[in-house]
Coordinates of C-alpha atoms in Angstrom, one line a residue:
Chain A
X1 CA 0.0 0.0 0.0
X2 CA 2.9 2.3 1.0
X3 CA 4.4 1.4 -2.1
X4 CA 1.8 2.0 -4.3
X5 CA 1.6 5.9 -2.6
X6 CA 5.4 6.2 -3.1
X7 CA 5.0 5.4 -7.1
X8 CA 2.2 7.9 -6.9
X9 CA 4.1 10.6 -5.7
X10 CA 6.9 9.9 -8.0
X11 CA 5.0 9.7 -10.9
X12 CA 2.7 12.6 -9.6
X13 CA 3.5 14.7 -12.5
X14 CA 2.9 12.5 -15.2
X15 CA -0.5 10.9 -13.8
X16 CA -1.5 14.9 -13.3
X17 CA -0.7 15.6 -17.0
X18 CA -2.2 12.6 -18.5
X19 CA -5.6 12.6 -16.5
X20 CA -5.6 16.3 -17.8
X21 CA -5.2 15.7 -21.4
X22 CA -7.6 13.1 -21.2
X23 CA -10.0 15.2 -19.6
X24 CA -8.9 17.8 -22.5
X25 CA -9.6 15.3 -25.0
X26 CA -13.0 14.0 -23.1
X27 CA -13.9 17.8 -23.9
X28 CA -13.0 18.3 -27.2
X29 CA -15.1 14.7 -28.1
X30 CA -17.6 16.1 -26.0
X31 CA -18.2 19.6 -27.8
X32 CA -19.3 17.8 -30.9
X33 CA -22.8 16.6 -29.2
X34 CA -25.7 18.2 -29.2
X35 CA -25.4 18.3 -25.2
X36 CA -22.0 19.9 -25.2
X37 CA -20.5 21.9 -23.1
X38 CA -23.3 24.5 -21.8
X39 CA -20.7 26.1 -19.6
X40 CA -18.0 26.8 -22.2
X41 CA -18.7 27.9 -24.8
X42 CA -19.2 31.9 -25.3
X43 CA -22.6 32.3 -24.4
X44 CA -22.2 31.9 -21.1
X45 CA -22.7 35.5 -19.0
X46 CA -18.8 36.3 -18.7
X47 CA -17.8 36.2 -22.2
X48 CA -20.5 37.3 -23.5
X49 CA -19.9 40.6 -21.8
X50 CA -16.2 40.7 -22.7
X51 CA -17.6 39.9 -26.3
X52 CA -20.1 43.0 -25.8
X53 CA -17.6 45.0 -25.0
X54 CA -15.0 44.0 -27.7
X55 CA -17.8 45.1 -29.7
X56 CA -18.5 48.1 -29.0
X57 CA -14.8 49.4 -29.7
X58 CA -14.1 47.3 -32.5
X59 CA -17.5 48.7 -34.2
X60 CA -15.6 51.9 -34.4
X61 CA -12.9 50.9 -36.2
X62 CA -15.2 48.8 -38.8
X63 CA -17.3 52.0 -39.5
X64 CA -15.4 53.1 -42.8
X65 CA -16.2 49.8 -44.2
X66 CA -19.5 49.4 -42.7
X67 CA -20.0 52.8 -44.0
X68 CA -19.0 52.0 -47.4
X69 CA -21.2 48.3 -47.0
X70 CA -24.0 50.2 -46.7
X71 CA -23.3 53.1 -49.5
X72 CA -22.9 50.4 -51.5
X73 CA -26.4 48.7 -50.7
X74 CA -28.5 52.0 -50.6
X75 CA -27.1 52.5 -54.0
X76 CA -28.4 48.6 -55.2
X77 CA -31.5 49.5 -53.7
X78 CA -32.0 52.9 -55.3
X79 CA -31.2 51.0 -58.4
X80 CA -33.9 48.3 -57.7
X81 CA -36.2 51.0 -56.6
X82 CA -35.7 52.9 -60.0
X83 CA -36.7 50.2 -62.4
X84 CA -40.2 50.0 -60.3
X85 CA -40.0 54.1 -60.2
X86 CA -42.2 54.5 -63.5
X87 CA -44.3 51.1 -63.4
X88 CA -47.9 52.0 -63.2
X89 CA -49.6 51.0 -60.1
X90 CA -52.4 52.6 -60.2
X91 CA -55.5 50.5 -60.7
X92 CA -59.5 51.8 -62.5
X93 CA -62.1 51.1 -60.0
X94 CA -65.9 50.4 -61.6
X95 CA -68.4 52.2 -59.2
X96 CA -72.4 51.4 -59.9
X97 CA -74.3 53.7 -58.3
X98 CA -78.4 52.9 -58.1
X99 CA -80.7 55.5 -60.2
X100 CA -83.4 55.8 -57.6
X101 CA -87.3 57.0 -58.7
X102 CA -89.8 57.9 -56.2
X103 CA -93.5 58.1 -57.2
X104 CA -94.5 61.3 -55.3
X105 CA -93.0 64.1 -54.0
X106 CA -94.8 65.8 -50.3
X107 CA -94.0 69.1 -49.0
X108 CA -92.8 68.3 -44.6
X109 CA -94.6 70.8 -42.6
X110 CA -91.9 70.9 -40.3
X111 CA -89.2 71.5 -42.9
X112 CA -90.8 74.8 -43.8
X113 CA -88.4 77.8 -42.5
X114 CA -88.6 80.9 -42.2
X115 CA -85.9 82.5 -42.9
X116 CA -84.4 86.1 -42.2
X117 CA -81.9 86.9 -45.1
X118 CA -79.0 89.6 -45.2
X119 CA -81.7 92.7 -45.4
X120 CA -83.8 91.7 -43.2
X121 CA -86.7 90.5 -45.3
X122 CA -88.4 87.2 -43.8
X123 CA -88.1 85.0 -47.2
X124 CA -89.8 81.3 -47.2
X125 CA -87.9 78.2 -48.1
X126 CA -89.9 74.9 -48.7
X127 CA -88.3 72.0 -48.3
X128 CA -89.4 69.5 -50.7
X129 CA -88.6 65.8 -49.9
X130 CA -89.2 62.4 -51.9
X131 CA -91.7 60.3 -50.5
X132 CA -93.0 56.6 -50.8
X133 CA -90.7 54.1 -51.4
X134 CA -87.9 54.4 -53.5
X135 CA -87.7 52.2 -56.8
X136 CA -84.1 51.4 -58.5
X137 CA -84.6 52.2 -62.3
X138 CA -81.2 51.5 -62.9
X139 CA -77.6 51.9 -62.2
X140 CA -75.5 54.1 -63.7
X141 CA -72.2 52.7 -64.0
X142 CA -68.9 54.7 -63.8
X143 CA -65.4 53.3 -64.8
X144 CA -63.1 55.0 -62.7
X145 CA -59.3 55.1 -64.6
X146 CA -57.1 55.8 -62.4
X147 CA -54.2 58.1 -63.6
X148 CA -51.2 59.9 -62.8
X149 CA -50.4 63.4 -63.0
X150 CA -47.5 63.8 -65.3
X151 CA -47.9 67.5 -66.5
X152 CA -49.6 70.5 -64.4
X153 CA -50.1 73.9 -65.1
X154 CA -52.0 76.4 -62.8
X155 CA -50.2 79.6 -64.1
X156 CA -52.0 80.4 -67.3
X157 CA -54.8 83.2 -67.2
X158 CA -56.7 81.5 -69.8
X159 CA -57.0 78.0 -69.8
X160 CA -55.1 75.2 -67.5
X161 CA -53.7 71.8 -68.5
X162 CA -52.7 68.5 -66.8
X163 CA -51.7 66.1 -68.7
X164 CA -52.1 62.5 -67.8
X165 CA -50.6 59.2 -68.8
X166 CA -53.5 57.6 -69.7
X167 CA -55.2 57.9 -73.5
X168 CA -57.7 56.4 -75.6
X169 CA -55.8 52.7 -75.5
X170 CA -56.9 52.7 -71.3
X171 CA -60.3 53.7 -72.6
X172 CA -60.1 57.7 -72.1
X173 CA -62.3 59.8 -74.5
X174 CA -62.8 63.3 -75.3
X175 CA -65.2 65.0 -73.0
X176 CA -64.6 62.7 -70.0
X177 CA -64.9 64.1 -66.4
X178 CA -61.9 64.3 -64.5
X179 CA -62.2 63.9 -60.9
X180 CA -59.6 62.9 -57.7
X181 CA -60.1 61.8 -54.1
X182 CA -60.6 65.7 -53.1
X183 CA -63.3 66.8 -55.8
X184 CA -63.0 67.9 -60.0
X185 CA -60.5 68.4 -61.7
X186 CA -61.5 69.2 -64.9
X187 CA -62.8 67.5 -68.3
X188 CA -60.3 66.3 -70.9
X189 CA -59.7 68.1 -73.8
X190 CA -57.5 66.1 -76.3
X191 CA -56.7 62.2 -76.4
X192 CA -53.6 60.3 -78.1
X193 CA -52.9 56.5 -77.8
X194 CA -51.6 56.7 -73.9
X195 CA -51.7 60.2 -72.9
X196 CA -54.5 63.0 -72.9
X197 CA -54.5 66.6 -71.6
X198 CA -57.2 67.4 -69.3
X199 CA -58.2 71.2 -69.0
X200 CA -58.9 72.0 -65.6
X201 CA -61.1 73.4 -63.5
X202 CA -58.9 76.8 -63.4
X203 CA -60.2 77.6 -67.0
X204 CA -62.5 79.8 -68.8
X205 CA -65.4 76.5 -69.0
X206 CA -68.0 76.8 -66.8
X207 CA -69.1 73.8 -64.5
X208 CA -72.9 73.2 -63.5
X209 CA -73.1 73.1 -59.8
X210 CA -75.3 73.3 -56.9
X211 CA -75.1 73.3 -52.9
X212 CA -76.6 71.4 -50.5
X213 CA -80.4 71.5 -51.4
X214 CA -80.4 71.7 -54.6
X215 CA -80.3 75.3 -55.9
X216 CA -78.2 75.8 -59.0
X217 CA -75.6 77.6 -60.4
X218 CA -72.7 78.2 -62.6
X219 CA -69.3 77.5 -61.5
X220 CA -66.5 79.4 -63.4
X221 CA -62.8 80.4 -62.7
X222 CA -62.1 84.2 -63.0
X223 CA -58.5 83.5 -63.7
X224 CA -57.3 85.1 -60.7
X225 CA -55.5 82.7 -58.3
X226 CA -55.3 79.2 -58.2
X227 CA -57.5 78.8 -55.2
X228 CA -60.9 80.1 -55.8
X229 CA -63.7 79.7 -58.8
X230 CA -66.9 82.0 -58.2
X231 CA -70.1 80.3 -58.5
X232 CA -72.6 82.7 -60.6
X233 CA -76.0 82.5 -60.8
X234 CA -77.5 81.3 -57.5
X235 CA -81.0 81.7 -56.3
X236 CA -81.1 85.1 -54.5
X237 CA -83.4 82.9 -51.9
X238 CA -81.2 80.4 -51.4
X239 CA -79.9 79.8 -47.8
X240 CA -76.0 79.2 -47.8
X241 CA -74.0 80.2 -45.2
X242 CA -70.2 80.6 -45.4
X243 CA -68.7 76.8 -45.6
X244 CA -71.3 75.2 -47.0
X245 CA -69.8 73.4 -50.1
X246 CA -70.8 73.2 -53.6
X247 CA -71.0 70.0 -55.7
X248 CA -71.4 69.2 -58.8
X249 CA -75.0 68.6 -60.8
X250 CA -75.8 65.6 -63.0
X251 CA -76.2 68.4 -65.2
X252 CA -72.6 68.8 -66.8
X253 CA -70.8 66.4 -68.2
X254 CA -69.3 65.8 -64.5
X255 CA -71.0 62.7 -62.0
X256 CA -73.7 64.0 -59.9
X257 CA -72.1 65.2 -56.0
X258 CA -68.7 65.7 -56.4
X259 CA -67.4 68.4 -54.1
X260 CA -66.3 71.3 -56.0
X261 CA -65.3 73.7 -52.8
X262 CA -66.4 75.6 -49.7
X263 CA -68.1 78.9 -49.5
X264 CA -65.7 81.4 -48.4
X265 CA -68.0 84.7 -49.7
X266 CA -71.5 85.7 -50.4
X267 CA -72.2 88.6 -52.8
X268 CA -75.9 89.8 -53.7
X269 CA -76.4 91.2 -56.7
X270 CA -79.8 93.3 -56.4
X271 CA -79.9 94.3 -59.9
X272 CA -81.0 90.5 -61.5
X273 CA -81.6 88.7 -58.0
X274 CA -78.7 86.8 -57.7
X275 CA -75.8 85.2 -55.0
X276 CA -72.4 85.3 -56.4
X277 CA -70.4 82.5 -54.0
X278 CA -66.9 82.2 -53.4
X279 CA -65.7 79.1 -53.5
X280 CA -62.1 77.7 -52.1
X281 CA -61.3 74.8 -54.2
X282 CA -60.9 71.5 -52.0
X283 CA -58.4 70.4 -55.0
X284 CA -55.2 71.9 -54.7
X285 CA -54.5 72.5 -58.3
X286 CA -50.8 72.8 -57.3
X287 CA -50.3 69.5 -55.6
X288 CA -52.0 66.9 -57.7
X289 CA -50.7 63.6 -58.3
X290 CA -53.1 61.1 -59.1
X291 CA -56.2 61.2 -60.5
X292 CA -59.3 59.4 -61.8
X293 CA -60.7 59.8 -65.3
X294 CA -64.6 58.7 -64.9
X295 CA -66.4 57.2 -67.9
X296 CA -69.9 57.0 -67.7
X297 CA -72.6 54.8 -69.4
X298 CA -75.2 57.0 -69.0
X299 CA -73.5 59.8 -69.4
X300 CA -72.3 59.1 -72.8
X301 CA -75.8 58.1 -73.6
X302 CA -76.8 61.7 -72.9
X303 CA -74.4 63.1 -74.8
X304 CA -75.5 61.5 -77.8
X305 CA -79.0 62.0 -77.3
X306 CA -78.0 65.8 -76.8
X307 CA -76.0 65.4 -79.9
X308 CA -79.1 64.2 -81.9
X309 CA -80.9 67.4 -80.7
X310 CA -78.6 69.8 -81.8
X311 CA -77.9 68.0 -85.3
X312 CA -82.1 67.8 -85.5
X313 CA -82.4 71.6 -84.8
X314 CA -79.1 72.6 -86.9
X315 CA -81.1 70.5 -89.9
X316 CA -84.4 72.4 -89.0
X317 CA -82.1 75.3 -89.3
X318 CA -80.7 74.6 -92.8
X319 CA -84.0 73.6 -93.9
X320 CA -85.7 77.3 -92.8
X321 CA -83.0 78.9 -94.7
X322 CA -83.5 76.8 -98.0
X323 CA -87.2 77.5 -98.0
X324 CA -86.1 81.2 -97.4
Chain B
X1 CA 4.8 44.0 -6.8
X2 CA 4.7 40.5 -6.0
X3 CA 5.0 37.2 -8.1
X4 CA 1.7 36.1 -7.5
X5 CA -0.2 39.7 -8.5
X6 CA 2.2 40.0 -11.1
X7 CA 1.5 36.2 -12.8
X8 CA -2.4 37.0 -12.4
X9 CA -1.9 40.6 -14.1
X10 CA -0.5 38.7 -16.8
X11 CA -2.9 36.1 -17.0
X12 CA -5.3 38.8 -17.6
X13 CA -3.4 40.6 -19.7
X14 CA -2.4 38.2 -22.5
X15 CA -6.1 36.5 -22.1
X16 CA -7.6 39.9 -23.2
X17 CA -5.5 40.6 -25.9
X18 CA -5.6 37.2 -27.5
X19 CA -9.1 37.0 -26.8
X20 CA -10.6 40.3 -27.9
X21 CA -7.5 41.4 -30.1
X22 CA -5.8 38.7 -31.9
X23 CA -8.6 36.3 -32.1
X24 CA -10.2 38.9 -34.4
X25 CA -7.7 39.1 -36.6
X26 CA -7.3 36.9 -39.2
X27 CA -4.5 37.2 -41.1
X28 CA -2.9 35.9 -44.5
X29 CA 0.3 36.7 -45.8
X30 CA -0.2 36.2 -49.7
X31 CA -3.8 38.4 -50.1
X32 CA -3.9 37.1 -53.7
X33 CA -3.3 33.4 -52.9
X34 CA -6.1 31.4 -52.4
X35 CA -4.4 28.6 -51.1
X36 CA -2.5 30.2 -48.7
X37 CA -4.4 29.3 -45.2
X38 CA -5.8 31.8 -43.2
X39 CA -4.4 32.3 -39.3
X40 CA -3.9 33.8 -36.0
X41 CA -1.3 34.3 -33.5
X42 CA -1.2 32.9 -30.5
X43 CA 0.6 34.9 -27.3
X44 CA -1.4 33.4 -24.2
X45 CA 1.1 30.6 -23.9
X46 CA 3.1 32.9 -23.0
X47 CA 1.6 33.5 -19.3
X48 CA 3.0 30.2 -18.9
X49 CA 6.8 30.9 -20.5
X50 CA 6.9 33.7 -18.2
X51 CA 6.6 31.8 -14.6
X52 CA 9.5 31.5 -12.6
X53 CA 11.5 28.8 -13.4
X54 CA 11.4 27.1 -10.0
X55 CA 7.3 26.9 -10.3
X56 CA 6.3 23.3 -9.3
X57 CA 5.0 20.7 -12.3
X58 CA 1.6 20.6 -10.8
X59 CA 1.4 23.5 -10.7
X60 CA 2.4 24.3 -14.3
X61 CA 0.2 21.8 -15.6
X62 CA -3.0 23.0 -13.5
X63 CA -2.3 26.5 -14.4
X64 CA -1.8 25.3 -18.2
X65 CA -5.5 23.7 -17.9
X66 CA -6.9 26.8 -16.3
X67 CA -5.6 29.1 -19.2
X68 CA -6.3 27.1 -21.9
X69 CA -9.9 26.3 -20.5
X70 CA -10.3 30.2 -20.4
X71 CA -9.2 30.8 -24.0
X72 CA -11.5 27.7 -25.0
X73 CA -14.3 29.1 -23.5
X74 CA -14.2 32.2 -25.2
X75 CA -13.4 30.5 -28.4
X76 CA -16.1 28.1 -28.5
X77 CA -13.5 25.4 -28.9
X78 CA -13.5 22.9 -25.5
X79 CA -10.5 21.7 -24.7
X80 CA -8.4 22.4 -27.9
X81 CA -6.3 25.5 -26.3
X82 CA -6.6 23.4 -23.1
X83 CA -4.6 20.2 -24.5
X84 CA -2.5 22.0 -26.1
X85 CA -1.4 24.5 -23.2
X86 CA -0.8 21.6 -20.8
X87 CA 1.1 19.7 -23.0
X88 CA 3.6 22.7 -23.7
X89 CA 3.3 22.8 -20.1
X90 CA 4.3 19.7 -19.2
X91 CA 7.2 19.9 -21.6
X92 CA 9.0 23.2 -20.0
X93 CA 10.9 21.6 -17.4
X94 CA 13.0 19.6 -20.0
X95 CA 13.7 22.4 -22.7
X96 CA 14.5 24.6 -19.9
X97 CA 17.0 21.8 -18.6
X98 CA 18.3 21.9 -22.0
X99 CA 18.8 25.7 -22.9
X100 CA 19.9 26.8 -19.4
X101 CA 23.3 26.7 -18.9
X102 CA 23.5 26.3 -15.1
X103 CA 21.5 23.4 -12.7
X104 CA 17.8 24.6 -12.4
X105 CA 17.9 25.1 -8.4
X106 CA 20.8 27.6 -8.7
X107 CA 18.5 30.0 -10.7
X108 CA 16.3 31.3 -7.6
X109 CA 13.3 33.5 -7.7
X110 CA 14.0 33.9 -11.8
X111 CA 11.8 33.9 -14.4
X112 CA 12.9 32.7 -18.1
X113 CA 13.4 36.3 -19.5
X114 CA 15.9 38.0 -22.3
X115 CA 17.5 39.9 -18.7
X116 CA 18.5 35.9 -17.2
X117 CA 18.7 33.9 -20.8
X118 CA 19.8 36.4 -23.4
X119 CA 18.1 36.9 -26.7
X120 CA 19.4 33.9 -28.3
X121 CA 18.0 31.2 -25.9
X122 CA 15.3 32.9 -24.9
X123 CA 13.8 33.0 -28.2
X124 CA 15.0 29.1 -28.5
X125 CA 12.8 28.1 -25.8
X126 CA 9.8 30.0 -26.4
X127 CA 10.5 28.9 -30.7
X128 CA 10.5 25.3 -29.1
X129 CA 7.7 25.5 -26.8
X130 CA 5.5 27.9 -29.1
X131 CA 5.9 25.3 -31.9
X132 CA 4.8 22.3 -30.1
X133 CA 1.9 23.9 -28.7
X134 CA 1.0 25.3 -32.0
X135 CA 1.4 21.9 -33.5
X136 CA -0.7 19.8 -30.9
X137 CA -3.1 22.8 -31.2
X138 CA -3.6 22.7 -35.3
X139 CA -3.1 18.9 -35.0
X140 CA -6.4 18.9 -32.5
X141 CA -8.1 21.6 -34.3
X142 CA -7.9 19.7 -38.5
X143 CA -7.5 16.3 -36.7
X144 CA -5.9 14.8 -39.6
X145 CA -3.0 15.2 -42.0
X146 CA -4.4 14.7 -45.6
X147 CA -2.7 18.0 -46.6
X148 CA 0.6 18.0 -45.1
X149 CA 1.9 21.0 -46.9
X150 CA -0.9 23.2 -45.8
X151 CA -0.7 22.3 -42.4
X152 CA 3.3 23.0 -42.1
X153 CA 2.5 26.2 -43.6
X154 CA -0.3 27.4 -41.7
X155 CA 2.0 26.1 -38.4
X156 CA 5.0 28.0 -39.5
X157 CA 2.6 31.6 -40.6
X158 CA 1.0 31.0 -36.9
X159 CA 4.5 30.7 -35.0
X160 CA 6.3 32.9 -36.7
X161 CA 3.8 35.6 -36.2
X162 CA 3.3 34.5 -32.3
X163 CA 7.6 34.7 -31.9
X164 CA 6.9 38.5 -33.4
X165 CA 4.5 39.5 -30.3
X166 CA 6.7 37.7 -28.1
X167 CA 9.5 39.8 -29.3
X168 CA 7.3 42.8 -29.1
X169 CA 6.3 41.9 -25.5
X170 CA 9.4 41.3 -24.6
X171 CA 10.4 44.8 -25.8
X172 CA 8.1 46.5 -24.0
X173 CA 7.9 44.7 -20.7
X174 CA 11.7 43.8 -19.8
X175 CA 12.9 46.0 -17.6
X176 CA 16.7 45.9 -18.7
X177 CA 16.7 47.0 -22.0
X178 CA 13.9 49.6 -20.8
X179 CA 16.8 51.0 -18.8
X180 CA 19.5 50.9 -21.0
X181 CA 16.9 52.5 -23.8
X182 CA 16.8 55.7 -21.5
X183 CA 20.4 56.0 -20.1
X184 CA 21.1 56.0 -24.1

C-alpha cells in the first residue's frame, strides 16, 4: 500500500498531466454533441460581456467599411427602386351607383323655415322631400381610370392643363370628367394613344353646380389665383352660409355630388336677384398627383341624345334657310 | 509587486489581448493566394513561459489547464487550447533543462526572461515550446494530416507571427533594456 503511494508521488507529475489531457480530449469529443458543453462555450454571462464590450470598440474601427457596405447597398437598392419608379400602379375602379325614382313628392310641414336673409326680409324656403318608397330604375355605372399626373399647369390666365398618362388605348375619351379623391379636376380636352390633356377646373369652362339643397348655379374660374372659382347665378333665396360646399349637378358632363369647394363669400347682386359665392377649391391645383378619369354609361348616352338634338335643330335650321 | 499579483496581471493581460484582439484578426500573408491558409497568433502561452523557473510541475500543468480552458471558453472550442497549453506545459521543465546553462535550483526567484537567458536562448525556448503547442493545437483543431503542406504552412505563418509578439512583448515589458533604452 505504502508502495503503491510512493509510485504515486513519483509519478505525480505525469499521472497529473495525462488525466488532464484526457480530460482535455473528453472535452473536445464532447463539444461535438448536441449536449456539449453549456458552460464553455461563449454564451455563457462572462464572455459574453467581454464579447459586448470587444464590440463596441471594434465597431468603431469597422465603420469606414460598414459605412461603405452600406453606400454600397443603398445604391443597389435605389437601383432596384428605379426600375419600379415608373411602373404604373395605379388601378381603374368600376363604381355602380343605383338610379333611384320615387312616385310622389310631399311638402314636410316641419321642414318649412322661415328665414331672415341679409336685409332683413323674412323669405320662405320649402323644403321639398321624396316620398313613398324608393324604386331602383337602374344603375348608372362609372369606370373609374385611375391616372397619374404627369404634367400640371396652374399659371396660365386662360386656360389650364394637366396632362395624364393615360389615353384612348386605357379607354379615355374626349369630354370625360376628370375627378380625384378631393373633388373635379377638370374635363379632358384632347386624347392620343396613352396620354390626354385634361383642361382644368382653373379655366374659362363653366361647370354646373349646386349646394346642398339643390339650388343651381354656374361654377367658373375668374383666372385670378389658383385657389378660388366663383359660383354665378344662385338663387337670391337660397340659404347658404359661409362653408357650405358646392358639388357638382348631373347636369354637366361631370358625376352628380362631387365636391367642388367651400363657400368662403356671399355677394348679392340686387340688380337680376342673384348670389355670387366664393368658393375655395378643396383640390389643390398645385399639388396633384393622381387622378381618376370617370367614364360613364349614361353619361355618354346623354351626350349623344343631346347630340341628336342639336344636329335635328341645326337640320331644321338649314332647312328654314332653303325654303327662305 | 509580487510574483503572484504580477502572474495573475499577466494572466489577464495576455487572455484579453488574444481573446478580444488577436482572435479577431485573421490574417494571410499572400492576399492574392487562395491557397495560402488563413491564421492567428497565439501569445497566451506565454503567461506560462513567463513563470519563474522554480514553479512546481503541478502546478504548471493545473495552471496550463486553467488558461487554456479560459481561452477555449471564449473561443467556443472545449479543450483544444486546453490540450495544447498543458502539453507545452508539461514539456518546459526539459527544454529549460536543455537551454539553461547552469542546474535549475541555482537560478532562484528567476523567471525565463531576455534579462537571465539572453536573446538567443530565450527565443529558442519560447521557438520550441511555441511550436509544439501550435502543432498539438492545429493537430487537434484539423485532426488529420491529408494535406501536409498546408498544415506545415499554416503552423509556421501562426508561429512565426506569435515569436513576433513575443518579441514585441518582450520589448516592451523587460525592464533591462527599458533602462539601458533611456540611459542611451
Amino acid at each position: 500500500m505504502v508502495k503503491i503511494f510512493q509510485l504515486i508521488g513519483k509519478y505525480w507529475n505525469i499521472i497529473l498531466f495525462v488525466m488532464l489531457e484526457i480530460f482535455c480530449l473528453r472535452l473536445i469529443k464532447n463539444s461535438n454533441t448536441v449536449q456539449g458543453n453549456d458552460l464553455l462555450n461563449s454564451s455563457n454571462a462572462l464572455s459574453a460581456y467581454f464579447y459586448g464590450k470587444q464590440t463596441q470598440i471594434i465597431s468603431y474601427f469597422n465603420m469606414g467599411s460598414a459605412n461603405k457596405q452600406l453606400l454600397a447597398e443603398n445604391t443597389k437598392l435605389k437601383n432596384a427602386l428605379d426600375q419600379y419608379k415608373y411602373f404604373d400602379t395605379t388601378q381603374n375602379v368600376v363604381a355602380k351607383v343605383p338610379i333611384v325614382k320615387y312616385d310622389s313628392i310631399k311638402q314636410k310641414p316641419t321642414d318649412t323655415l322661415i328665414h331672415t336673409d341679409s336685409v332683413g326680409k323674412p323669405t320662405i324656403v320649402q323644403d321639398l322631400r321624396p316620398y313613398g318608397p324608393p324604386r331602383v330604375t337602374k344603375y348608372a355605372s362609372f369606370n373609374y381610370i385611375a391616372a397619374k399626373v404627369i404634367n400640371n399647369s396652374v399659371v396660365n390666365d386662360k386656360n389650364n392643363f394637366i396632362t395624364i398618362n393615360r389615353g384612348t388605348e386605357d379607354g379615355v375619351q374626349k369630354g370625360m370628367a376628370v375627378v380625384s379623391a378631393n373633388g373635379v379636376v377638370g374635363r379632358v380636352a384632347y386624347v392620343s394613344k396613352h396620354y390626354a390633356a385634361v383642361i382644368s377646373m382653373l379655366s374659362s369652362r363653366p361647370v354646373s353646380s349646386q349646394i346642398a339643397n339643390g339650388n343651381m348655379g354656374i361654377t367658373i374660374w375668374d383666372g385670378k389665383t389658383a385657389d378660388y372659382v366663383t359660383m354665378t347665378q344662385v338663387d337670391i333665396q337660397t340659404f347658404v352660409k359661409k362653408g357650405d360646399t358646392a358639388y357638382t349637378t348631373g347636369y354637366s358632363f361631370f358625376p352628380e355630388n362631387i365636391a367642388i369647394g367651400t363657400v368662403t363669400k356671399i355677394d348679392t347682386f340686387k340688380s337680376n336677384n342673384t348670389l355670387n359665392l366664393n368658393l375655395k377649391l378643396l383640390n389643390n391645383f398645385r399639388n396633384l398627383h393622381y387622378v381618376y378619369v370617370v367614364g360613364s354609361t349614361i353619361g355618354i348616352e346623354k351626350t349623344e341624345l343631346e347630340k341628336e338634338i342639336e344636329r335635328q335643330e341645326s337640320a331644321l335650321k338649314n332647312k328654314d334657310n332653303k325654303t327662305q | 509587486m509580487s510574483v503572484y499579483l504580477r502572474n495573475f496581471l499577466r494572466f489577464i493581460f495576455l487572455v484579453g489581448i488574444q481573446v478580444l484582439l488577436l482572435n479577431t484578426l485573421s490574417l494571410h500573408w499572400f492576399s492574392g493566394s487562395s491557397s495560402f491558409p488563413t491564421f492567428i497568433p497565439y501569445i497566451y502561452p506565454l503567461f506560462l513561459l513567463l513563470l519563474p523557473i522554480e514553479t512546481p510541475v503541478w502546478f504548471m500543468l493545473v495552471s496550463g489547464f486553467v488558461l487554456g480552458l479560459t481561452v477555449d471558453v471564449f473561443m467556443n472550442t472545449p479543450g483544444l487550447n486546453a490540450a495544447a497549453s498543458v502539453l507545452m506545459a508539461y514539456s518546459r521543465l526539459p527544454i529549460l533543462k536543455f537551454i539553461l546553462p547552469r542546474k535549475l535550483y541555482e537560478y532562484r526567484n528567476a523567471t525565463p526572461s531576455v534579462e537571465v537567458m539572453n536573446w538567443t536562448p530565450f527565443l529558442t525556448y519560447v521557438g520550441v515550446l511555441l511550436l509544439i503547442h501550435h502543432f498539438a493545437l492545429l493537430l487537434l483543431e484539423v485532426w488529420s494530416l491529408n494535406a501536409p503542406l498546408y498544415f506545415v504552412i499554416k503552423l509556421l505563418a501562426s508561429l512565426v507571427t506569435s515569436l513576433l509578439f513575443v518579441v514585441l512583448y518582450a520589448l516592451l515589458f523587460s525592464k533591462q533594456i527599458n533602462n539601458a533604452s533611456r540611459i542611451d
